[in-house]
Amino acid sequence: MSLRLLAPRYWLTWAGLGLLRLVALLPFGAIVSLGRALGTLLRHLPLSFVRTARRNMELCLPELSPQQREQLLKEHFASLGIALLEAQARGRGVIILTAHFTSMEMAGRALLTVAPVGFLYRPPKNEALAYALKRLRLGLGGHPIPRDDIRAFISALKHNECVWYAPDQAYRKKGAEMVPMFGIPAATNTLTSRLAGMTGATVLPYFLQRLPGAAGYRGIIHPPLENFPSDSPAADTERFNRMIEAQVRLVPEQYLWIHRRFKGLSGDYPDYYGRQATRRA
């Protein structure tokens, strides 16, 4: 470890990580209760991602009443709080296709109990946190692949490895296309079908659901996607988006609503998260 990571600006990060280590010693039921309390605190702080989550719910779930969306917001932040604590608690390759739910960290750990898995990641800007997370995942048997290192991704698949991949966030780089999510066109990464086409890898959708209370988790690895890839990366991506939507409707509080998912590729795209949009909502 570099001595740079011991600089005073990282002391709060290390203190937080140490506290999480202590929390990990608690029974799972206590972690859930403490996580819900933490989520309640986060929801009442003046943070921008609270507004983002509320706006995403308005866009994606217009059939809910304002009162129902506020209740969902409450449950979502409880789910986020639990996620923050449980992250420290426990022939041709395969693309394990997932999405950003609050149980994502545990979903990765569950996979690592059955097979070595590579995972695409974006290192946090906080170097101390990035170091700690990388050490943790390596210790569990994971193989980190930087998000932009497509060559390493392809190499892993060609060596018949499993790679865990979540392409459901806003993406406006090369290869992005406008693909509907909850009926709203959004800038989306369509790389999955191209990677499957180049490598011949099998594509398995995978979702993990946190069960009520302290009942644990339910993970489902769906059968391989048939007729995948097609000749339309956008259609392939929309097909997976519909699977995400179905999972969201099962456990809406567990989707990562705080991400600004709805962005465009041109200047005429609506600003769903600006002040005017917030006032209209």
PDB file of C-alpha atoms in Angstrom:
ATOM      1  CA  MET A   1       0.000   0.000   0.000  1.00  0.00           C
ATOM      2  CA  SER A   2       1.302   3.426  -0.912  1.00  0.00           C
ATOM      3  CA  LEU A   3       2.028   5.820   1.954  1.00  0.00           C
ATOM      4  CA  ARG A   4      -0.017   8.357   0.002  1.00  0.00           C
ATOM      5  CA  LEU A   5      -3.146   6.527   1.129  1.00  0.00           C
ATOM      6  CA  LEU A   6      -2.314   7.362   4.765  1.00  0.00           C
ATOM      7  CA  ALA A   7      -2.544  11.116   4.144  1.00  0.00           C
ATOM      8  CA  PRO A   8      -4.904  13.082   6.451  1.00  0.00           C
ATOM      9  CA  ARG A   9      -7.506  13.536   3.679  1.00  0.00           C
ATOM     10  CA  TYR A  10      -8.140   9.775   3.811  1.00  0.00           C
ATOM     11  CA  TRP A  11      -8.416   9.437   7.602  1.00  0.00           C
ATOM     12  CA  LEU A  12     -12.202   9.769   7.546  1.00  0.00           C
ATOM     13  CA  THR A  13     -12.388   7.091   4.821  1.00  0.00           C
ATOM     14  CA  TRP A  14     -10.305   4.655   6.863  1.00  0.00           C
ATOM     15  CA  ALA A  15     -12.363   5.401   9.967  1.00  0.00           C
ATOM     16  CA  GLY A  16     -15.545   4.651   8.032  1.00  0.00           C
ATOM     17  CA  LEU A  17     -14.118   1.403   6.662  1.00  0.00           C
ATOM     18  CA  GLY A  18     -13.053   0.390  10.157  1.00  0.00           C
ATOM     19  CA  LEU A  19     -16.562   1.053  11.452  1.00  0.00           C
ATOM     20  CA  LEU A  20     -18.001  -1.094   8.665  1.00  0.00           C
ATOM     21  CA  ARG A  21     -15.664  -3.910   9.677  1.00  0.00           C
ATOM     22  CA  LEU A  22     -17.097  -3.759  13.193  1.00  0.00           C
ATOM     23  CA  VAL A  23     -20.652  -3.699  11.854  1.00  0.00           C
ATOM     24  CA  ALA A  24     -19.877  -6.847   9.848  1.00  0.00           C
ATOM     25  CA  LEU A  25     -19.488  -8.737  13.127  1.00  0.00           C
ATOM     26  CA  LEU A  26     -23.142  -8.130  14.021  1.00  0.00           C
ATOM     27  CA  PRO A  27     -25.890 -10.687  13.323  1.00  0.00           C
ATOM     28  CA  PHE A  28     -27.523 -10.234   9.924  1.00  0.00           C
ATOM     29  CA  GLY A  29     -30.802  -9.088  11.466  1.00  0.00           C
ATOM     30  CA  ALA A  30     -28.997  -6.324  13.355  1.00  0.00           C
ATOM     31  CA  ILE A  31     -27.218  -5.228  10.155  1.00  0.00           C
ATOM     32  CA  VAL A  32     -30.588  -4.947   8.386  1.00  0.00           C
ATOM     33  CA  SER A  33     -32.075  -2.845  11.210  1.00  0.00           C
ATOM     34  CA  LEU A  34     -29.034  -0.591  11.422  1.00  0.00           C
ATOM     35  CA  GLY A  35     -28.962  -0.246   7.634  1.00  0.00           C
ATOM     36  CA  ARG A  36     -32.598   0.848   7.538  1.00  0.00           C
ATOM     37  CA  ALA A  37     -31.845   3.502  10.152  1.00  0.00           C
ATOM     38  CA  LEU A  38     -28.854   4.713   8.119  1.00  0.00           C
ATOM     39  CA  GLY A  39     -31.030   4.904   5.009  1.00  0.00           C
ATOM     40  CA  THR A  40     -33.603   7.002   6.862  1.00  0.00           C
ATOM     41  CA  LEU A  41     -30.850   9.416   7.850  1.00  0.00           C
ATOM     42  CA  LEU A  42     -29.570   9.658   4.255  1.00  0.00           C
ATOM     43  CA  ARG A  43     -33.081  10.326   2.923  1.00  0.00           C
ATOM     44  CA  HIS A  44     -33.469  13.375   5.164  1.00  0.00           C
ATOM     45  CA  LEU A  45     -30.111  14.933   4.353  1.00  0.00           C
ATOM     46  CA  PRO A  46     -29.995  17.725   1.690  1.00  0.00           C
ATOM     47  CA  LEU A  47     -28.386  15.456  -0.926  1.00  0.00           C
ATOM     48  CA  SER A  48     -28.884  15.792  -4.677  1.00  0.00           C
ATOM     49  CA  PHE A  49     -29.382  12.069  -5.231  1.00  0.00           C
ATOM     50  CA  VAL A  50     -32.556  12.142  -3.114  1.00  0.00           C
ATOM     51  CA  ARG A  51     -34.061  14.484  -5.727  1.00  0.00           C
ATOM     52  CA  THR A  52     -32.677  12.271  -8.511  1.00  0.00           C
ATOM     53  CA  ALA A  53     -34.312   9.156  -7.046  1.00  0.00           C
ATOM     54  CA  ARG A  54     -37.657  10.931  -6.656  1.00  0.00           C
ATOM     55  CA  ARG A  55     -37.504  12.181 -10.259  1.00  0.00           C
ATOM     56  CA  ASN A  56     -36.625   8.730 -11.648  1.00  0.00           C
ATOM     57  CA  MET A  57     -39.606   7.234  -9.866  1.00  0.00           C
ATOM     58  CA  GLU A  58     -41.882   9.906 -11.342  1.00  0.00           C
ATOM     59  CA  LEU A  59     -40.577   9.105 -14.832  1.00  0.00           C
ATOM     60  CA  CYS A  60     -40.590   5.315 -14.594  1.00  0.00           C
ATOM     61  CA  LEU A  61     -43.581   4.629 -12.357  1.00  0.00           C
ATOM     62  CA  PRO A  62     -46.198   7.263 -13.260  1.00  0.00           C
ATOM     63  CA  GLU A  63     -48.981   4.836 -12.332  1.00  0.00           C
ATOM     64  CA  LEU A  64     -48.109   5.268  -8.649  1.00  0.00           C
ATOM     65  CA  SER A  65     -49.685   8.072  -6.657  1.00  0.00           C
ATOM     66  CA  PRO A  66     -47.408  10.731  -5.079  1.00  0.00           C
ATOM     67  CA  GLN A  67     -47.990   9.074  -1.698  1.00  0.00           C
ATOM     68  CA  GLN A  68     -47.009   5.659  -3.077  1.00  0.00           C
ATOM     69  CA  ARG A  69     -43.846   7.086  -4.626  1.00  0.00           C
ATOM     70  CA  GLU A  70     -42.878   8.729  -1.331  1.00  0.00           C
ATOM     71  CA  GLN A  71     -43.346   5.402   0.426  1.00  0.00           C
ATOM     72  CA  LEU A  72     -41.218   3.737  -2.263  1.00  0.00           C
ATOM     73  CA  LEU A  73     -38.569   6.435  -1.778  1.00  0.00           C
ATOM     74  CA  LYS A  74     -38.554   5.650   1.935  1.00  0.00           C
ATOM     75  CA  GLU A  75     -38.118   1.923   1.291  1.00  0.00           C
ATOM     76  CA  HIS A  76     -35.478   2.566  -1.368  1.00  0.00           C
ATOM     77  CA  PHE A  77     -33.262   4.520   1.013  1.00  0.00           C
ATOM     78  CA  ALA A  78     -33.728   1.834   3.646  1.00  0.00           C
ATOM     79  CA  SER A  79     -32.472  -0.614   0.986  1.00  0.00           C
ATOM     80  CA  LEU A  80     -29.521   1.671   0.228  1.00  0.00           C
ATOM     81  CA  GLY A  81     -28.604   1.863   3.903  1.00  0.00           C
ATOM     82  CA  ILE A  82     -28.643  -1.929   4.187  1.00  0.00           C
ATOM     83  CA  ALA A  83     -26.487  -2.156   1.051  1.00  0.00           C
ATOM     84  CA  LEU A  84     -23.862   0.169   2.527  1.00  0.00           C
ATOM     85  CA  LEU A  85     -23.479  -2.103   5.532  1.00  0.00           C
ATOM     86  CA  GLU A  86     -23.848  -5.552   3.933  1.00  0.00           C
ATOM     87  CA  ALA A  87     -21.097  -4.644   1.414  1.00  0.00           C
ATOM     88  CA  GLN A  88     -18.693  -5.299   4.281  1.00  0.00           C
ATOM     89  CA  ALA A  89     -20.685  -8.179   5.885  1.00  0.00           C
ATOM     90  CA  ARG A  90     -19.948 -11.578   3.997  1.00  0.00           C
ATOM     91  CA  GLY A  91     -15.422 -23.218 -23.949  1.00  0.00           C
ATOM     92  CA  ARG A  92     -16.035 -19.487 -24.792  1.00  0.00           C
ATOM     93  CA  GLY A  93     -16.667 -17.578 -21.765  1.00  0.00           C
ATOM     94  CA  VAL A  94     -19.840 -16.378 -20.130  1.00  0.00           C
ATOM     95  CA  ILE A  95     -21.185 -12.850 -19.834  1.00  0.00           C
ATOM     96  CA  ILE A  96     -23.211 -12.679 -16.618  1.00  0.00           C
ATOM     97  CA  LEU A  97     -25.522  -9.779 -17.350  1.00  0.00           C
ATOM     98  CA  THR A  98     -26.900  -7.862 -14.392  1.00  0.00           C
ATOM     99  CA  ALA A  99     -28.153  -4.413 -13.410  1.00  0.00           C
ATOM    100  CA  HIS A 100     -27.542  -1.855 -10.690  1.00  0.00           C
ATOM    101  CA  PHE A 101     -29.650  -2.910  -7.719  1.00  0.00           C
ATOM    102  CA  THR A 102     -28.742  -2.079  -4.128  1.00  0.00           C
ATOM    103  CA  SER A 103     -27.995  -5.766  -3.535  1.00  0.00           C
ATOM    104  CA  MET A 104     -25.332  -5.721  -6.256  1.00  0.00           C
ATOM    105  CA  GLU A 105     -22.360  -6.183  -3.931  1.00  0.00           C
ATOM    106  CA  MET A 106     -23.929  -9.276  -2.410  1.00  0.00           C
ATOM    107  CA  ALA A 107     -24.838 -10.525  -5.890  1.00  0.00           C
ATOM    108  CA  GLY A 108     -21.155 -10.502  -6.768  1.00  0.00           C
ATOM    109  CA  ARG A 109     -20.193 -12.295  -3.579  1.00  0.00           C
ATOM    110  CA  ALA A 110     -22.797 -14.968  -4.229  1.00  0.00           C
ATOM    111  CA  LEU A 111     -21.311 -15.622  -7.670  1.00  0.00           C
ATOM    112  CA  LEU A 112     -17.820 -15.927  -6.227  1.00  0.00           C
ATOM    113  CA  THR A 113     -18.923 -18.774  -3.969  1.00  0.00           C
ATOM    114  CA  VAL A 114     -19.471 -21.009  -7.006  1.00  0.00           C
ATOM    115  CA  ALA A 115     -16.884 -19.901  -9.576  1.00  0.00           C
ATOM    116  CA  PRO A 116     -14.062 -17.413 -10.228  1.00  0.00           C
ATOM    117  CA  VAL A 117     -15.610 -14.347 -11.847  1.00  0.00           C
ATOM    118  CA  GLY A 118     -14.172 -11.267 -13.499  1.00  0.00           C
ATOM    119  CA  PHE A 119     -16.071  -8.058 -12.964  1.00  0.00           C
ATOM    120  CA  LEU A 120     -16.045  -4.717 -14.709  1.00  0.00           C
ATOM    121  CA  TYR A 121     -15.679  -1.813 -12.324  1.00  0.00           C
ATOM    122  CA  ARG A 122     -15.060   1.917 -12.181  1.00  0.00           C
ATOM    123  CA  PRO A 123     -12.620   2.723  -9.356  1.00  0.00           C
ATOM    124  CA  PRO A 124     -13.901   5.370  -6.910  1.00  0.00           C
ATOM    125  CA  LYS A 125     -12.130   8.726  -7.064  1.00  0.00           C
ATOM    126  CA  ASN A 126     -11.192   8.279  -3.403  1.00  0.00           C
ATOM    127  CA  GLU A 127      -7.928   6.325  -3.685  1.00  0.00           C
ATOM    128  CA  ALA A 128      -8.126   4.833  -0.200  1.00  0.00           C
ATOM    129  CA  LEU A 129     -11.646   3.513  -0.834  1.00  0.00           C
ATOM    130  CA  ALA A 130     -10.606   2.175  -4.259  1.00  0.00           C
ATOM    131  CA  TYR A 131      -7.661   0.335  -2.663  1.00  0.00           C
ATOM    132  CA  ALA A 132      -9.818  -1.195   0.084  1.00  0.00           C
ATOM    133  CA  LEU A 133     -12.534  -2.364  -2.319  1.00  0.00           C
ATOM    134  CA  LYS A 134     -10.012  -3.900  -4.711  1.00  0.00           C
ATOM    135  CA  ARG A 135      -8.311  -5.797  -1.876  1.00  0.00           C
ATOM    136  CA  LEU A 136     -11.676  -7.020  -0.616  1.00  0.00           C
ATOM    137  CA  ARG A 137     -12.792  -8.324  -4.011  1.00  0.00           C
ATOM    138  CA  LEU A 138      -9.445  -9.922  -4.775  1.00  0.00           C
ATOM    139  CA  GLY A 139      -9.585 -11.619  -1.386  1.00  0.00           C
ATOM    140  CA  LEU A 140     -12.948 -13.138  -2.323  1.00  0.00           C
ATOM    141  CA  GLY A 141     -11.532 -14.509  -5.575  1.00  0.00           C
ATOM    142  CA  GLY A 142     -12.771 -11.838  -7.956  1.00  0.00           C
ATOM    143  CA  HIS A 143     -10.783 -10.619 -10.956  1.00  0.00           C
ATOM    144  CA  PRO A 144     -11.235  -6.852 -11.459  1.00  0.00           C
ATOM    145  CA  ILE A 145     -11.330  -5.479 -15.008  1.00  0.00           C
ATOM    146  CA  PRO A 146     -11.317  -1.674 -15.418  1.00  0.00           C
ATOM    147  CA  ARG A 147     -14.540  -0.560 -17.081  1.00  0.00           C
ATOM    148  CA  ASP A 148     -12.802   0.926 -20.124  1.00  0.00           C
ATOM    149  CA  ASP A 149     -10.397  -1.995 -20.682  1.00  0.00           C
ATOM    150  CA  ILE A 150     -12.406  -3.764 -23.381  1.00  0.00           C
ATOM    151  CA  ARG A 151      -9.363  -5.757 -24.500  1.00  0.00           C
ATOM    152  CA  ALA A 152      -9.090  -7.342 -21.061  1.00  0.00           C
ATOM    153  CA  PHE A 153     -12.833  -8.086 -21.134  1.00  0.00           C
ATOM    154  CA  ILE A 154     -12.543  -9.828 -24.510  1.00  0.00           C
ATOM    155  CA  SER A 155      -9.389 -11.687 -23.438  1.00  0.00           C
ATOM    156  CA  ALA A 156     -11.158 -13.063 -20.353  1.00  0.00           C
ATOM    157  CA  LEU A 157     -14.037 -14.359 -22.468  1.00  0.00           C
ATOM    158  CA  LYS A 158     -11.691 -15.915 -25.024  1.00  0.00           C
ATOM    159  CA  HIS A 159     -10.004 -17.743 -22.134  1.00  0.00           C
ATOM    160  CA  ASN A 160     -13.381 -19.238 -21.235  1.00  0.00           C
ATOM    161  CA  GLU A 161     -13.860 -17.098 -18.130  1.00  0.00           C
ATOM    162  CA  CYS A 162     -17.035 -15.664 -16.601  1.00  0.00           C
ATOM    163  CA  VAL A 163     -17.357 -11.869 -16.593  1.00  0.00           C
ATOM    164  CA  TRP A 164     -20.000 -10.064 -14.541  1.00  0.00           C
ATOM    165  CA  TYR A 165     -21.269  -6.987 -16.343  1.00  0.00           C
ATOM    166  CA  ALA A 166     -23.920  -4.324 -15.622  1.00  0.00           C
ATOM    167  CA  PRO A 167     -24.523  -2.062 -18.671  1.00  0.00           C
ATOM    168  CA  ASP A 168     -27.715  -0.345 -17.451  1.00  0.00           C
ATOM    169  CA  GLN A 169     -26.387   3.113 -16.542  1.00  0.00           C
ATOM    170  CA  ALA A 170     -26.314   6.267 -18.659  1.00  0.00           C
ATOM    171  CA  TYR A 171     -23.618   5.998 -21.351  1.00  0.00           C
ATOM    172  CA  ARG A 172     -22.706   8.594 -23.967  1.00  0.00           C
ATOM    173  CA  LYS A 173     -19.413   7.351 -25.385  1.00  0.00           C
ATOM    174  CA  LYS A 174     -18.660   5.539 -28.625  1.00  0.00           C
ATOM    175  CA  GLY A 175     -21.210   2.815 -29.309  1.00  0.00           C
ATOM    176  CA  ALA A 176     -24.004   4.462 -27.339  1.00  0.00           C
ATOM    177  CA  GLU A 177     -27.536   4.404 -28.738  1.00  0.00           C
ATOM    178  CA  MET A 178     -30.898   5.715 -27.614  1.00  0.00           C
ATOM    179  CA  VAL A 179     -32.709   2.716 -26.145  1.00  0.00           C
ATOM    180  CA  PRO A 180     -36.023   2.815 -24.247  1.00  0.00           C
ATOM    181  CA  MET A 181     -36.054   2.170 -20.511  1.00  0.00           C
ATOM    182  CA  PHE A 182     -39.542   2.228 -18.991  1.00  0.00           C
ATOM    183  CA  GLY A 183     -40.637   3.644 -22.342  1.00  0.00           C
ATOM    184  CA  ILE A 184     -38.233   6.604 -22.154  1.00  0.00           C
ATOM    185  CA  PRO A 185     -35.370   6.714 -24.707  1.00  0.00           C
ATOM    186  CA  ALA A 186     -32.035   7.023 -22.908  1.00  0.00           C
ATOM    187  CA  ALA A 187     -28.356   7.009 -23.854  1.00  0.00           C
ATOM    188  CA  THR A 188     -27.336   3.380 -23.382  1.00  0.00           C
ATOM    189  CA  ASN A 189     -24.321   1.121 -23.780  1.00  0.00           C
ATOM    190  CA  THR A 190     -25.055  -1.502 -26.464  1.00  0.00           C
ATOM    191  CA  LEU A 191     -21.711  -3.268 -26.164  1.00  0.00           C
ATOM    192  CA  THR A 192     -23.124  -6.525 -24.784  1.00  0.00           C
ATOM    193  CA  SER A 193     -24.336  -7.938 -28.088  1.00  0.00           C
ATOM    194  CA  ARG A 194     -21.148  -6.840 -29.863  1.00  0.00           C
ATOM    195  CA  LEU A 195     -19.008  -8.632 -27.273  1.00  0.00           C
ATOM    196  CA  ALA A 196     -21.152 -11.754 -27.552  1.00  0.00           C
ATOM    197  CA  GLY A 197     -20.821 -11.641 -31.325  1.00  0.00           C
ATOM    198  CA  MET A 198     -17.038 -11.199 -31.267  1.00  0.00           C
ATOM    199  CA  THR A 199     -16.346 -13.932 -28.715  1.00  0.00           C
ATOM    200  CA  GLY A 200     -19.230 -16.380 -29.023  1.00  0.00           C
ATOM    201  CA  ALA A 201     -19.789 -16.039 -25.269  1.00  0.00           C
ATOM    202  CA  THR A 202     -22.995 -17.264 -23.668  1.00  0.00           C
ATOM    203  CA  VAL A 203     -25.082 -14.484 -22.075  1.00  0.00           C
ATOM    204  CA  LEU A 204     -26.818 -15.270 -18.764  1.00  0.00           C
ATOM    205  CA  PRO A 205     -29.060 -12.626 -17.119  1.00  0.00           C
ATOM    206  CA  TYR A 206     -28.638 -12.644 -13.335  1.00  0.00           C
ATOM    207  CA  PHE A 207     -30.525 -10.851 -10.568  1.00  0.00           C
ATOM    208  CA  LEU A 208     -30.278 -11.105  -6.801  1.00  0.00           C
ATOM    209  CA  GLN A 209     -33.185 -10.044  -4.609  1.00  0.00           C
ATOM    210  CA  ARG A 210     -32.907  -9.159  -0.921  1.00  0.00           C
ATOM    211  CA  LEU A 211     -35.745 -10.943   0.894  1.00  0.00           C
ATOM    212  CA  PRO A 212     -37.882  -9.235   3.555  1.00  0.00           C
ATOM    213  CA  GLY A 213     -36.456  -8.777   7.031  1.00  0.00           C
ATOM    214  CA  ALA A 214     -33.474 -11.013   7.738  1.00  0.00           C
ATOM    215  CA  ALA A 215     -34.620 -13.861   5.475  1.00  0.00           C
ATOM    216  CA  GLY A 216     -31.544 -13.543   3.243  1.00  0.00           C
ATOM    217  CA  TYR A 217     -31.390 -13.428  -0.561  1.00  0.00           C
ATOM    218  CA  ARG A 218     -32.772 -15.091  -3.650  1.00  0.00           C
ATOM    219  CA  GLY A 219     -30.538 -15.181  -6.711  1.00  0.00           C
ATOM    220  CA  ILE A 220     -31.797 -16.226 -10.131  1.00  0.00           C
ATOM    221  CA  ILE A 221     -29.543 -16.993 -13.098  1.00  0.00           C
ATOM    222  CA  HIS A 222     -31.821 -17.052 -16.118  1.00  0.00           C
ATOM    223  CA  PRO A 223     -31.326 -19.453 -19.028  1.00  0.00           C
ATOM    224  CA  PRO A 224     -28.942 -18.316 -21.794  1.00  0.00           C
ATOM    225  CA  LEU A 225     -30.449 -15.689 -24.067  1.00  0.00           C
ATOM    226  CA  GLU A 226     -31.548 -17.394 -27.262  1.00  0.00           C
ATOM    227  CA  ASN A 227     -30.924 -15.892 -30.710  1.00  0.00           C
ATOM    228  CA  PHE A 228     -28.450 -13.517 -29.096  1.00  0.00           C
ATOM    229  CA  PRO A 229     -26.906 -11.439 -30.471  1.00  0.00           C
ATOM    230  CA  SER A 230     -29.213 -10.360 -33.242  1.00  0.00           C
ATOM    231  CA  ASP A 231     -28.268  -7.993 -36.050  1.00  0.00           C
ATOM    232  CA  SER A 232     -29.485  -5.038 -33.938  1.00  0.00           C
ATOM    233  CA  PRO A 233     -27.477  -4.140 -30.797  1.00  0.00           C
ATOM    234  CA  ALA A 234     -30.195  -1.629 -29.844  1.00  0.00           C
ATOM    235  CA  ALA A 235     -32.909  -4.308 -30.020  1.00  0.00           C
ATOM    236  CA  ASP A 236     -30.739  -6.694 -27.975  1.00  0.00           C
ATOM    237  CA  THR A 237     -30.239  -4.000 -25.344  1.00  0.00           C
ATOM    238  CA  GLU A 238     -33.943  -3.167 -25.218  1.00  0.00           C
ATOM    239  CA  ARG A 239     -34.635  -6.861 -24.699  1.00  0.00           C
ATOM    240  CA  PHE A 240     -32.481  -6.866 -21.562  1.00  0.00           C
ATOM    241  CA  ASN A 241     -33.984  -3.543 -20.430  1.00  0.00           C
ATOM    242  CA  ARG A 242     -37.384  -5.235 -20.381  1.00  0.00           C
ATOM    243  CA  MET A 243     -35.948  -7.901 -18.073  1.00  0.00           C
ATOM    244  CA  ILE A 244     -34.612  -5.164 -15.796  1.00  0.00           C
ATOM    245  CA  GLU A 245     -38.029  -3.487 -15.776  1.00  0.00           C
ATOM    246  CA  ALA A 246     -39.662  -6.759 -14.733  1.00  0.00           C
ATOM    247  CA  GLN A 247     -37.170  -7.159 -11.881  1.00  0.00           C
ATOM    248  CA  VAL A 248     -37.695  -3.543 -10.799  1.00  0.00           C
ATOM    249  CA  ARG A 249     -41.431  -4.133 -10.546  1.00  0.00           C
ATOM    250  CA  LEU A 250     -40.765  -7.133  -8.290  1.00  0.00           C
ATOM    251  CA  VAL A 251     -38.564  -5.175  -5.855  1.00  0.00           C
ATOM    252  CA  PRO A 252     -38.831  -1.481  -6.805  1.00  0.00           C
ATOM    253  CA  GLU A 253     -37.188  -0.272  -3.595  1.00  0.00           C
ATOM    254  CA  GLN A 254     -34.008  -2.208  -4.460  1.00  0.00           C
ATOM    255  CA  TYR A 255     -33.254  -0.590  -7.830  1.00  0.00           C
ATOM    256  CA  LEU A 256     -30.572   2.122  -7.832  1.00  0.00           C
ATOM    257  CA  TRP A 257     -32.897   5.070  -8.366  1.00  0.00           C
ATOM    258  CA  ILE A 258     -30.276   7.652  -7.334  1.00  0.00           C
ATOM    259  CA  HIS A 259     -28.464   7.332 -10.689  1.00  0.00           C
ATOM    260  CA  ARG A 260     -29.304   9.936 -13.371  1.00  0.00           C
ATOM    261  CA  ARG A 261     -30.277   7.301 -15.899  1.00  0.00           C
ATOM    262  CA  PHE A 262     -32.131   9.464 -18.410  1.00  0.00           C
ATOM    263  CA  LYS A 263     -29.637  11.369 -20.523  1.00  0.00           C
ATOM    264  CA  GLY A 264     -29.510  11.904 -24.280  1.00  0.00           C
ATOM    265  CA  LEU A 265     -27.002  11.998 -27.101  1.00  0.00           C
ATOM    266  CA  SER A 266     -28.004  15.387 -28.497  1.00  0.00           C
ATOM    267  CA  GLY A 267     -28.754  18.856 -27.196  1.00  0.00           C
ATOM    268  CA  ASP A 268     -32.500  18.596 -27.753  1.00  0.00           C
ATOM    269  CA  TYR A 269     -32.911  15.823 -25.161  1.00  0.00           C
ATOM    270  CA  PRO A 270     -35.113  16.876 -22.201  1.00  0.00           C
ATOM    271  CA  ASP A 271     -33.308  17.877 -19.029  1.00  0.00           C
ATOM    272  CA  TYR A 272     -35.180  15.595 -16.662  1.00  0.00           C
ATOM    273  CA  TYR A 273     -33.075  16.567 -13.648  1.00  0.00           C
ATOM    274  CA  GLY A 274     -32.754  20.345 -14.041  1.00  0.00           C
ATOM    275  CA  ARG A 275     -34.477  22.866 -11.832  1.00  0.00           C
ATOM    276  CA  GLN A 276     -37.287  23.520 -14.299  1.00  0.00           C
ATOM    277  CA  ALA A 277     -38.061  19.818 -14.561  1.00  0.00           C
ATOM    278  CA  THR A 278     -38.074  19.543 -10.770  1.00  0.00           C
ATOM    279  CA  ARG A 279     -40.488  22.469 -10.428  1.00  0.00           C
ATOM    280  CA  ARG A 280     -42.835  20.977 -13.055  1.00  0.00           C
ATOM    281  CA  ALA A 281     -42.838  17.669 -11.207  1.00  0.00           C
TER     282      ALA A 281
END
